[in-house]
Tab-separated table of C-alpha atoms in Angstrom:
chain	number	residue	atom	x	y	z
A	1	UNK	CA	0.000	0.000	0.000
A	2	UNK	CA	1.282	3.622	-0.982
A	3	UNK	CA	1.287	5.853	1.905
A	4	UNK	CA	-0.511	8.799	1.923
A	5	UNK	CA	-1.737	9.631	5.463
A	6	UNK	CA	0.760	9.679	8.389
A	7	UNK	CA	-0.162	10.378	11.772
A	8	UNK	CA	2.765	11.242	14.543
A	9	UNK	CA	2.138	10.447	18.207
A	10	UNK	CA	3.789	13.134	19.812
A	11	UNK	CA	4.143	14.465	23.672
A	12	UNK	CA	4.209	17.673	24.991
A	13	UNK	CA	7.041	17.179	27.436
A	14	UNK	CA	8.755	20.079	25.928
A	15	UNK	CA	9.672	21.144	22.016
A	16	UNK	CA	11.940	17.988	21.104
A	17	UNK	CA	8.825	15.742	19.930
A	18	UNK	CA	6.923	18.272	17.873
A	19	UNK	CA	9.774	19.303	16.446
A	20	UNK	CA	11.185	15.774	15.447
A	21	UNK	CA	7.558	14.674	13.900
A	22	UNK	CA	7.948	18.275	12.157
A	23	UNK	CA	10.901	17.291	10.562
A	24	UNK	CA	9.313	13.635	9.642
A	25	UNK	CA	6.442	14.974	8.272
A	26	UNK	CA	8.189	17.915	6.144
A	27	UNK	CA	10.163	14.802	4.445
A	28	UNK	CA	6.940	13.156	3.212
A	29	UNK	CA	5.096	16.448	1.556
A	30	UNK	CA	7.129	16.154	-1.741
A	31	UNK	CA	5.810	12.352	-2.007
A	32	UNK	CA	2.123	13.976	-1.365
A	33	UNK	CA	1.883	12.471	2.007
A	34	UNK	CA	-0.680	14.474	4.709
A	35	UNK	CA	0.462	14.377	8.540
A	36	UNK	CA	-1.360	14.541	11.207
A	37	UNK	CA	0.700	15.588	14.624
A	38	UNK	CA	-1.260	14.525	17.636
A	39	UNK	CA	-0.337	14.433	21.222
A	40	UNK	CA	-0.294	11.466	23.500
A	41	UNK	CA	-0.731	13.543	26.503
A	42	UNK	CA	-4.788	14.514	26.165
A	43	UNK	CA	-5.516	11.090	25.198
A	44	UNK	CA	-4.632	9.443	29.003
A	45	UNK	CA	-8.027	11.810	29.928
A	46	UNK	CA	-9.287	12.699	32.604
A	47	UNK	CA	-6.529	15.169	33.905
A	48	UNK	CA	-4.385	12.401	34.218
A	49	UNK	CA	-2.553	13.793	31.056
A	50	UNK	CA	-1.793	17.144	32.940
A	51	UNK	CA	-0.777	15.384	36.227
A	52	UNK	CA	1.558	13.271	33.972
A	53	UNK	CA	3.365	16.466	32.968
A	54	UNK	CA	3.318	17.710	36.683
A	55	UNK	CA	4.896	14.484	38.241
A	56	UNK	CA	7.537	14.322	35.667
A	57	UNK	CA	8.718	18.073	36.168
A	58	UNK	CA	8.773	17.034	40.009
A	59	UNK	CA	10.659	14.023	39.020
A	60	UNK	CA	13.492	16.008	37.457
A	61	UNK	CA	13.540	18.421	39.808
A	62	UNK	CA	14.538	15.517	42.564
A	63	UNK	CA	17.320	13.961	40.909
A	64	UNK	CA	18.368	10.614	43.022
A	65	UNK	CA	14.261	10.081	42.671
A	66	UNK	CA	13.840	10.493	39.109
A	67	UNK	CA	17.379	8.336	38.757
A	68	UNK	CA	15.892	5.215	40.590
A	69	UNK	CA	12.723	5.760	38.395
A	70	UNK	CA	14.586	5.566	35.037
A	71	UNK	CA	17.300	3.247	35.747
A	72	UNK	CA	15.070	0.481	37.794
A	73	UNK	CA	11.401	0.781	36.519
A	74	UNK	CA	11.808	2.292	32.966
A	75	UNK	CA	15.311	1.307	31.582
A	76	UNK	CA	15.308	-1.981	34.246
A	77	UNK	CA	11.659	-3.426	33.783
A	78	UNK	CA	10.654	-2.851	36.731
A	79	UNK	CA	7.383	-3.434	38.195
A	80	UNK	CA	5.965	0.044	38.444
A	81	UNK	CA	7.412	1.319	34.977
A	82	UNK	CA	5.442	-2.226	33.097
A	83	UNK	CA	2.534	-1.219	35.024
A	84	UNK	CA	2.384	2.253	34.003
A	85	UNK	CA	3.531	1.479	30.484
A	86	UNK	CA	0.305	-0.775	30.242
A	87	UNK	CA	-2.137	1.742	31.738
A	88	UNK	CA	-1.155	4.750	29.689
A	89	UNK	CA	-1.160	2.280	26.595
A	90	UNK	CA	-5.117	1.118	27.851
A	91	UNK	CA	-6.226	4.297	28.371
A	92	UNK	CA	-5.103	5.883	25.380
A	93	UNK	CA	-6.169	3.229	23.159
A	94	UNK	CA	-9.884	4.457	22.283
A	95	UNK	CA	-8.848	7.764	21.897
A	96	UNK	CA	-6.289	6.673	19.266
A	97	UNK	CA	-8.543	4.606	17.923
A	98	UNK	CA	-11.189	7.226	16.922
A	99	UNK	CA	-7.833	9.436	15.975
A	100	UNK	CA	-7.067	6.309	13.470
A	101	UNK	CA	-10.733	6.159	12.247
A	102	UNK	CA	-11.102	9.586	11.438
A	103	UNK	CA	-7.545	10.547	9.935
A	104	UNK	CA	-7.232	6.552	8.555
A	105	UNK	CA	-3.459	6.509	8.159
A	106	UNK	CA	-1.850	4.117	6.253
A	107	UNK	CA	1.492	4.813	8.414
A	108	UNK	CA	1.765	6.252	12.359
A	109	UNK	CA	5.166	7.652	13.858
A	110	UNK	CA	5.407	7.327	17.341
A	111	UNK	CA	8.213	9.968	18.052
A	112	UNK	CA	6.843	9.855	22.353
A	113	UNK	CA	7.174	6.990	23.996
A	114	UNK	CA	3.665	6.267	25.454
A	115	UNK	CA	2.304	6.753	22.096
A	116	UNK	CA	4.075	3.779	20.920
A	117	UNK	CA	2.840	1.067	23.469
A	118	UNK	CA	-0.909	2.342	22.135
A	119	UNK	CA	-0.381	2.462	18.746
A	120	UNK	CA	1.048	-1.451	18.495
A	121	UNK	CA	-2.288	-2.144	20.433
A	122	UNK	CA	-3.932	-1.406	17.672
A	123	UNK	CA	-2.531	-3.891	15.168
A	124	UNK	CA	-4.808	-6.330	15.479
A	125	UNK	CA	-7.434	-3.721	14.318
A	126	UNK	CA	-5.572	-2.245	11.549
A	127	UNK	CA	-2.816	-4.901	10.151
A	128	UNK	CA	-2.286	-2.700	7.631
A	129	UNK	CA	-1.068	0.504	9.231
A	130	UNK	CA	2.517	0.418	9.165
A	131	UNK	CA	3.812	1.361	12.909
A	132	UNK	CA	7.574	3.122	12.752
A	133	UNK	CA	9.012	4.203	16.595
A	134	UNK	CA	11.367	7.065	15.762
A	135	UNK	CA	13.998	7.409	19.292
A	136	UNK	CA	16.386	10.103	19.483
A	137	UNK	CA	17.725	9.449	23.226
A	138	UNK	CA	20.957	7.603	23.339
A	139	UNK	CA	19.328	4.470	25.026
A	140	UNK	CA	15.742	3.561	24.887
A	141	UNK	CA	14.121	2.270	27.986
A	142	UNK	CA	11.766	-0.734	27.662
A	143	UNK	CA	8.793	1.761	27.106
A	144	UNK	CA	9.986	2.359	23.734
A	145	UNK	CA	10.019	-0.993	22.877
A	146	UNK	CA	6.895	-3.262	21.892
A	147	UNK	CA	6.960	-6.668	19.709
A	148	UNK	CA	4.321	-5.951	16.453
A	149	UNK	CA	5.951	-2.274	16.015
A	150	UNK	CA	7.263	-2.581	12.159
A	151	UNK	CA	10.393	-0.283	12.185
A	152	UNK	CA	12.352	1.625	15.046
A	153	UNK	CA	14.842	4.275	13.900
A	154	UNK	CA	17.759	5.365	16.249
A	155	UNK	CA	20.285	7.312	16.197
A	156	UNK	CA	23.730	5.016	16.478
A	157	UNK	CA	24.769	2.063	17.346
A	158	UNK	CA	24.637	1.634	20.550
A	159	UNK	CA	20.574	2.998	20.610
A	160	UNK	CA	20.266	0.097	18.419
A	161	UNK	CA	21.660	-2.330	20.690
A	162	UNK	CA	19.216	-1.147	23.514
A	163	UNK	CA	16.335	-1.570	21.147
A	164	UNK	CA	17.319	-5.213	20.832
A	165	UNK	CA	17.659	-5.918	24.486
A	166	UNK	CA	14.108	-5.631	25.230
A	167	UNK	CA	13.482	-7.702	21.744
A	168	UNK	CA	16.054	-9.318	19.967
A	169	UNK	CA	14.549	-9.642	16.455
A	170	UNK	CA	13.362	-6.120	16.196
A	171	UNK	CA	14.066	-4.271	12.964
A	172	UNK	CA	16.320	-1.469	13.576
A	173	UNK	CA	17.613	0.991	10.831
A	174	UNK	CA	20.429	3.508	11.880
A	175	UNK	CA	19.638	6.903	10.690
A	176	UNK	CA	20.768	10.661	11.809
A	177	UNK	CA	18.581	12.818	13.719
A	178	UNK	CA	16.804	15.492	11.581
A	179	UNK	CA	16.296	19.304	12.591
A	180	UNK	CA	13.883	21.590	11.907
A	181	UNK	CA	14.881	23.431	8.003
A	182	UNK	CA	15.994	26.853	10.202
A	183	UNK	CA	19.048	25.347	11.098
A	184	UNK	CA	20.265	23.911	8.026
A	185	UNK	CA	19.309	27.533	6.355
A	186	UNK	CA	21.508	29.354	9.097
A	187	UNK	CA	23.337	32.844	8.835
A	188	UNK	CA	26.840	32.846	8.966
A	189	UNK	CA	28.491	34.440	11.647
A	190	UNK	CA	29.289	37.396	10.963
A	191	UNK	CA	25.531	38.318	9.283
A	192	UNK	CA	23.652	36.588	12.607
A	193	UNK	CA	25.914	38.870	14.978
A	194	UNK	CA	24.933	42.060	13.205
A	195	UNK	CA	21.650	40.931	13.496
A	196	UNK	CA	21.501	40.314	17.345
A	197	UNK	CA	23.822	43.503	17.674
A	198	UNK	CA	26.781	41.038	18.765
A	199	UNK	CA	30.454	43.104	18.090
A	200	UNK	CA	32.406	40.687	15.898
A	201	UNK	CA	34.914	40.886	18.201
A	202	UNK	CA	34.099	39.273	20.796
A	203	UNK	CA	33.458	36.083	22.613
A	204	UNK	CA	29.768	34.874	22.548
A	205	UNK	CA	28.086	32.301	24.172
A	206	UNK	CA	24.658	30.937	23.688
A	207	UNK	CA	22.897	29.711	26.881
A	208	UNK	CA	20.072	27.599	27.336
A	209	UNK	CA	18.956	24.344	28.730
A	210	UNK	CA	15.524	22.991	26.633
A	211	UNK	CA	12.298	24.531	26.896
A	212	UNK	CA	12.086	24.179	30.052
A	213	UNK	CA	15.424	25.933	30.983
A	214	UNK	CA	16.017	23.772	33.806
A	215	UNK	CA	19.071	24.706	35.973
A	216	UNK	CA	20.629	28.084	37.407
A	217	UNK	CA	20.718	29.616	33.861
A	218	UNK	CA	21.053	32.792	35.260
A	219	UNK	CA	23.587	32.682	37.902
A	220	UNK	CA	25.317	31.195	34.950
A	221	UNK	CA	24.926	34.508	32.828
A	222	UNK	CA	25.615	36.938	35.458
A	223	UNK	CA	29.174	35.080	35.764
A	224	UNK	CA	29.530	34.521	32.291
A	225	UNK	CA	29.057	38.319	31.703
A	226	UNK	CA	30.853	40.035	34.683
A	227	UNK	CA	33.964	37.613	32.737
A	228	UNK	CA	33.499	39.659	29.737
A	229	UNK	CA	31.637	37.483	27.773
A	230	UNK	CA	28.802	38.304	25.493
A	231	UNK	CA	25.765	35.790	26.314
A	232	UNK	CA	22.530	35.203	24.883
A	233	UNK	CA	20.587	33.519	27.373
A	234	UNK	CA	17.241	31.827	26.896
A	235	UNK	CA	14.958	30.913	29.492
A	236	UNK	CA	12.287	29.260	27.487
A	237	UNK	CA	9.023	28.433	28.421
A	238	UNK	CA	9.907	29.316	32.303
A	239	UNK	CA	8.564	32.379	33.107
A	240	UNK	CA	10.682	32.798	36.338
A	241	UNK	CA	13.973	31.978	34.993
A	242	UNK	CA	13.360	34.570	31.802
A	243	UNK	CA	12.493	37.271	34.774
A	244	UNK	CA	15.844	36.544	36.401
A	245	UNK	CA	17.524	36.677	33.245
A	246	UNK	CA	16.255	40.296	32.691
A	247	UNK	CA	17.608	41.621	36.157
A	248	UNK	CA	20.911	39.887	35.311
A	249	UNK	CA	20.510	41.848	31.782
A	250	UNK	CA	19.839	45.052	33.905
A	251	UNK	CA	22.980	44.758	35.734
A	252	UNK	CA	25.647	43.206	33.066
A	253	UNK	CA	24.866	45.117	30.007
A	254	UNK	CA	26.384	41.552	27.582
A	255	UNK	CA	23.641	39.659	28.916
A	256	UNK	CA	21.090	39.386	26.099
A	257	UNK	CA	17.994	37.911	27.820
A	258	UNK	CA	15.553	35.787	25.792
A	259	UNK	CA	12.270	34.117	26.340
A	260	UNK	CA	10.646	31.073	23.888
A	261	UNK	CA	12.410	31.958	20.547
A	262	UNK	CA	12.017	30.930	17.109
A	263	UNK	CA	15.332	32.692	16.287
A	264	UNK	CA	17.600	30.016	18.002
A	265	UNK	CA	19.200	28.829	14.413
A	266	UNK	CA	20.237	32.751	14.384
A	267	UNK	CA	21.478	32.338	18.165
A	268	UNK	CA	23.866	29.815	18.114
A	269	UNK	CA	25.455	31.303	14.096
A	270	UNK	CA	26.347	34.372	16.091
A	271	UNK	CA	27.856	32.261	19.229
A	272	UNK	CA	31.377	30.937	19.697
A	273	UNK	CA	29.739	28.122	21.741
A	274	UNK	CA	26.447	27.148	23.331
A	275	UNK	CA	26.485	26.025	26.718
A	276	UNK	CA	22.894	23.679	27.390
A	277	UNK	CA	21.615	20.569	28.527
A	278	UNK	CA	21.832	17.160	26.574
A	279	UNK	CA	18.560	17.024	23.935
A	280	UNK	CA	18.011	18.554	20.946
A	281	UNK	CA	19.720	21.578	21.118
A	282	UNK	CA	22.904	19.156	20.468
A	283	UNK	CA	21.646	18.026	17.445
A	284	UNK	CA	20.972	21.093	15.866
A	285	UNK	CA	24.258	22.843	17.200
A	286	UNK	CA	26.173	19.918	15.321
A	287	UNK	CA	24.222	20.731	11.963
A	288	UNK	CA	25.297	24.477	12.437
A	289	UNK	CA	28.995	23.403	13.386
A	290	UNK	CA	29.225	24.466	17.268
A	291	UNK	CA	30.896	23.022	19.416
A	292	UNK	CA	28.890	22.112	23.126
A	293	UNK	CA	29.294	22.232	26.568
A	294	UNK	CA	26.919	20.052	28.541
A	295	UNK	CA	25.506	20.904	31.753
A	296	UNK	CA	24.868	17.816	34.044
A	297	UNK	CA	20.926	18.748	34.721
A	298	UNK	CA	18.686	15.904	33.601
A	299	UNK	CA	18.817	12.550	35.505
A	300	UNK	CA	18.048	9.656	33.998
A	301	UNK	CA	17.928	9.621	30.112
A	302	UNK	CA	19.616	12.937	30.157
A	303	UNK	CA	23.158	11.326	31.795
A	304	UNK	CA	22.965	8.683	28.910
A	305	UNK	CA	22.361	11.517	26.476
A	306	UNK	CA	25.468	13.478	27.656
A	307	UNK	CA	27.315	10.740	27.274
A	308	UNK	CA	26.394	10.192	23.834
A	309	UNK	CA	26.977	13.396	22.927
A	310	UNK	CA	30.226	13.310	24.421
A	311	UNK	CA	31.573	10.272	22.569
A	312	UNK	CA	30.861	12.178	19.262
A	313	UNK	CA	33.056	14.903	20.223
A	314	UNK	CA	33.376	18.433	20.000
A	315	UNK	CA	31.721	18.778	23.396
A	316	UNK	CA	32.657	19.006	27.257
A	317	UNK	CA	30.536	18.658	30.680
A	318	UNK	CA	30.917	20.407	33.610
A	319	UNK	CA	28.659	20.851	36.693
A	320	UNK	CA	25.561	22.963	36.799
A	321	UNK	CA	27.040	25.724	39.028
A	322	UNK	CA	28.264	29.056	37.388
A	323	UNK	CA	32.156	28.895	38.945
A	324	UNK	CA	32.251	25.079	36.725
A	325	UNK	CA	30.717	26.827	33.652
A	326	UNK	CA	32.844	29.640	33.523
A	327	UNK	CA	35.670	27.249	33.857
A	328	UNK	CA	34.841	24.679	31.025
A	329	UNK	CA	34.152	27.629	28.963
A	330	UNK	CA	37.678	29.068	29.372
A	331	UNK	CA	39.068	26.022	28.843
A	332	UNK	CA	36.859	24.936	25.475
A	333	UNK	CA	37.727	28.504	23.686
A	334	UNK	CA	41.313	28.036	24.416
A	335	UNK	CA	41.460	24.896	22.609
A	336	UNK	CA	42.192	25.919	18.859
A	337	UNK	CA	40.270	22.036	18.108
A	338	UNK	CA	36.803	23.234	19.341
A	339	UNK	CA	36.643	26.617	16.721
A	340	UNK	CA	33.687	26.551	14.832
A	341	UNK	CA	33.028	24.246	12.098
A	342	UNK	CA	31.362	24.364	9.089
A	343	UNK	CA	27.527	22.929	8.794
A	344	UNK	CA	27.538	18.876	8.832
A	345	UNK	CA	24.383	18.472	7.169
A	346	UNK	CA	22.015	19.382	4.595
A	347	UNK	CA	17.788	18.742	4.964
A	348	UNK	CA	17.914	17.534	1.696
A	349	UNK	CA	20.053	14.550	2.836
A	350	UNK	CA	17.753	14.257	5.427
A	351	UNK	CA	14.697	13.776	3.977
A	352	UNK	CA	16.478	11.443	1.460
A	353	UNK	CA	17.803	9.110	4.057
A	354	UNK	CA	14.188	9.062	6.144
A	355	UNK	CA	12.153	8.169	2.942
A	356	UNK	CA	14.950	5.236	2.263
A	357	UNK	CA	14.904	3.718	4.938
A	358	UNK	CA	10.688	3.617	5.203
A	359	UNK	CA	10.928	2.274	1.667
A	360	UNK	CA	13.377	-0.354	3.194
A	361	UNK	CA	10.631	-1.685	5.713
A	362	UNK	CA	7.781	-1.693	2.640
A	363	UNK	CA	6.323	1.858	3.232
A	364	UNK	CA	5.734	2.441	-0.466
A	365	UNK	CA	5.180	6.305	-1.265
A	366	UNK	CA	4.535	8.060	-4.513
A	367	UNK	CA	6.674	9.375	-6.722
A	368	UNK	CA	8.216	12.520	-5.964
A	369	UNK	CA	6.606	15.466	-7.406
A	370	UNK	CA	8.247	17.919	-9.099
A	371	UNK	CA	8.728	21.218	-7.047
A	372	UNK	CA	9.055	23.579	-10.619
């Protein structure tokens, strides 16, 4: 069956979902294919969607807690994560169901991973529906991972490994992690700085730690700027941390303060470096050619993520406290082998490589049309 409907099962535990099923679905409009990008998080009902976001912020916030969580119930199987994993996947399942009546895709992208225990519950209704698991963390955790999904897609190696821990004979296809198209378009330098009002001269950092901005962000900028660095700083969507970025900004006149942006493609062209959390921020730093310094913030999936991101070089940790920042920061300009490098990807490679490898597991699509 040609594909021409494609539903994403997203989550709105910050930007790095919608923005990876944006990327998906941009890749299937020149085959003709419509998307659909839902999220998981309504469909548990009755509020138990917005106390799902609530207990995972508190979670994060309490790190040896949220630690135990991942490693022993989620990553470890144990008997609280398989219990929730089968009564988010029960409770969603009518409400995906009428989502799969009404849209009737012939293909669904789980990109969150409670949408994809759901979605393989619906095989048995709709054998036809191919069911692709798209994970950009470093290791999945056995809520990823469900026998009857047709197709995960990982990032490297060693994701793919953890994929086939929870089930051996899964199908696993090895592909890089897409951005959205601002980051492949991005300014140069020396245009983006003129933009923000950045001298050319001299050093810039971006800071920011996902939508959420979790950590001291702006004990960070204050030392960052009283060290004569130029930082832009973005708090996201945290209201409180954006207000204590603007009184840093009032007091150290290189602090650029920014809420949620659009313009963070533009943000890290004009920086020397970009100082943020382990996520998706990485991934489009590397398509610009920054280099990264990773702040030790998220527990759990976040630790294997820095290490990942580690591995593939260019990048540093240090601890979340402004006197270890400052530091690794020092240290990462000084070494001539972190200076910015030119972009390492294109979108047009991306969307080649995503349509591949779906034609690889049999999702047929039409021919691509012709954009003159």
């Amino acid at each position: 069956m040609t594909a021409r409907r494609a539903l994403f099962l997203s989550g709105s535990f910050g930007k790095g979902h919608d923005t990876l099923a944006e990327a998906c679905a941009g890749a299937l409009v020149p085959y003709g294919v419509e998307s659909r990008i839902v999220d998981c998080m309504p469909m548990l009902g009755g509020g138990l969607g917005g106390i799902g976001d609530w207990v995972f912020r508190r979670l994060l916030s309490i790190t040896p807690v949220y630690d135990a969580f991942h490693f022993s119930q989620l990553r470890g199987e144990g008997v609280l994560g398989r219990f929730a994993d089968r009564a988010s996947a029960k409770v969603m399942h009518p409400h995906l169901r009428r989502e799969v009546e009404a849209f009737r895709p012939d293909l669904i992208v789980s990109v969150f991973a409670t949408g994809a225990g759901a979605a393989v519950l619906l095989k048995p209704e709709y054998p036809d529906v191919a069911h692709v698991v798209f994970i950009t963390d470093a290791f999945a955790h056995r809520v990823w991972v469900h026998e009857g999904t047709d197709l995960f897609l990982v990032t490297s190696p060693l994701a793919a490994a953890s994929v086939r821990r929870y089930w051996p004979r899964a199908r696993v296809e090895v592909v890089n992690a897409p951005v959205r198209p601002s980051f492949y378009r991005a300014q140069a330098k020396g245009p983006a700085r003129a933009a923000l009002g950045v001298p050319a001269e001299v050093p810039c950092v971006l800071l920011m730690s996902g939508a959420w901005g979790i950590g001291p962000l702006d004990g960070v900028a204050r030392a960052l700027g009283r060290a004569g660095y130029w930082v832009l700083a973005v708090g996201g969507s945290n209201t409180r941390l954006v207000g204590r970025l603007r009184a840093v900004a009032a007091a150290e006149p290189t602090v650029v303060p920014f809420g949620y942006t659009d313009r963070v493609a533009e943000l890290m062209a004009a920086s020397d470096v970009i100082v943020t959390s382990a996520g998706d921020t990485c991934r489009e730093a590397r398509v610009i050619g920054r280099g990264l310094i990773l702040l030790d913030v998220v527990p759990g999936h976040g630790r294997e993520n820095l290490m990942q991101e580690l591995a593939l070089g260019n990048a540093a940790a240090c601890s979340p406290t402004p006197e270890a920042v400052l530091a690794a920061v020092e240290a990462f300009l000084a070494d001539r082998r972190h200076e910015p490098e030119a972009p390492t990807a294109s979108a047009a490679s991306w969307d080649a490589e995503f349509v591949e490898v779906l034609s690889r597991a049999g999702v047929e699509l039409a021919p691509a049309t012709d954009p003159a």
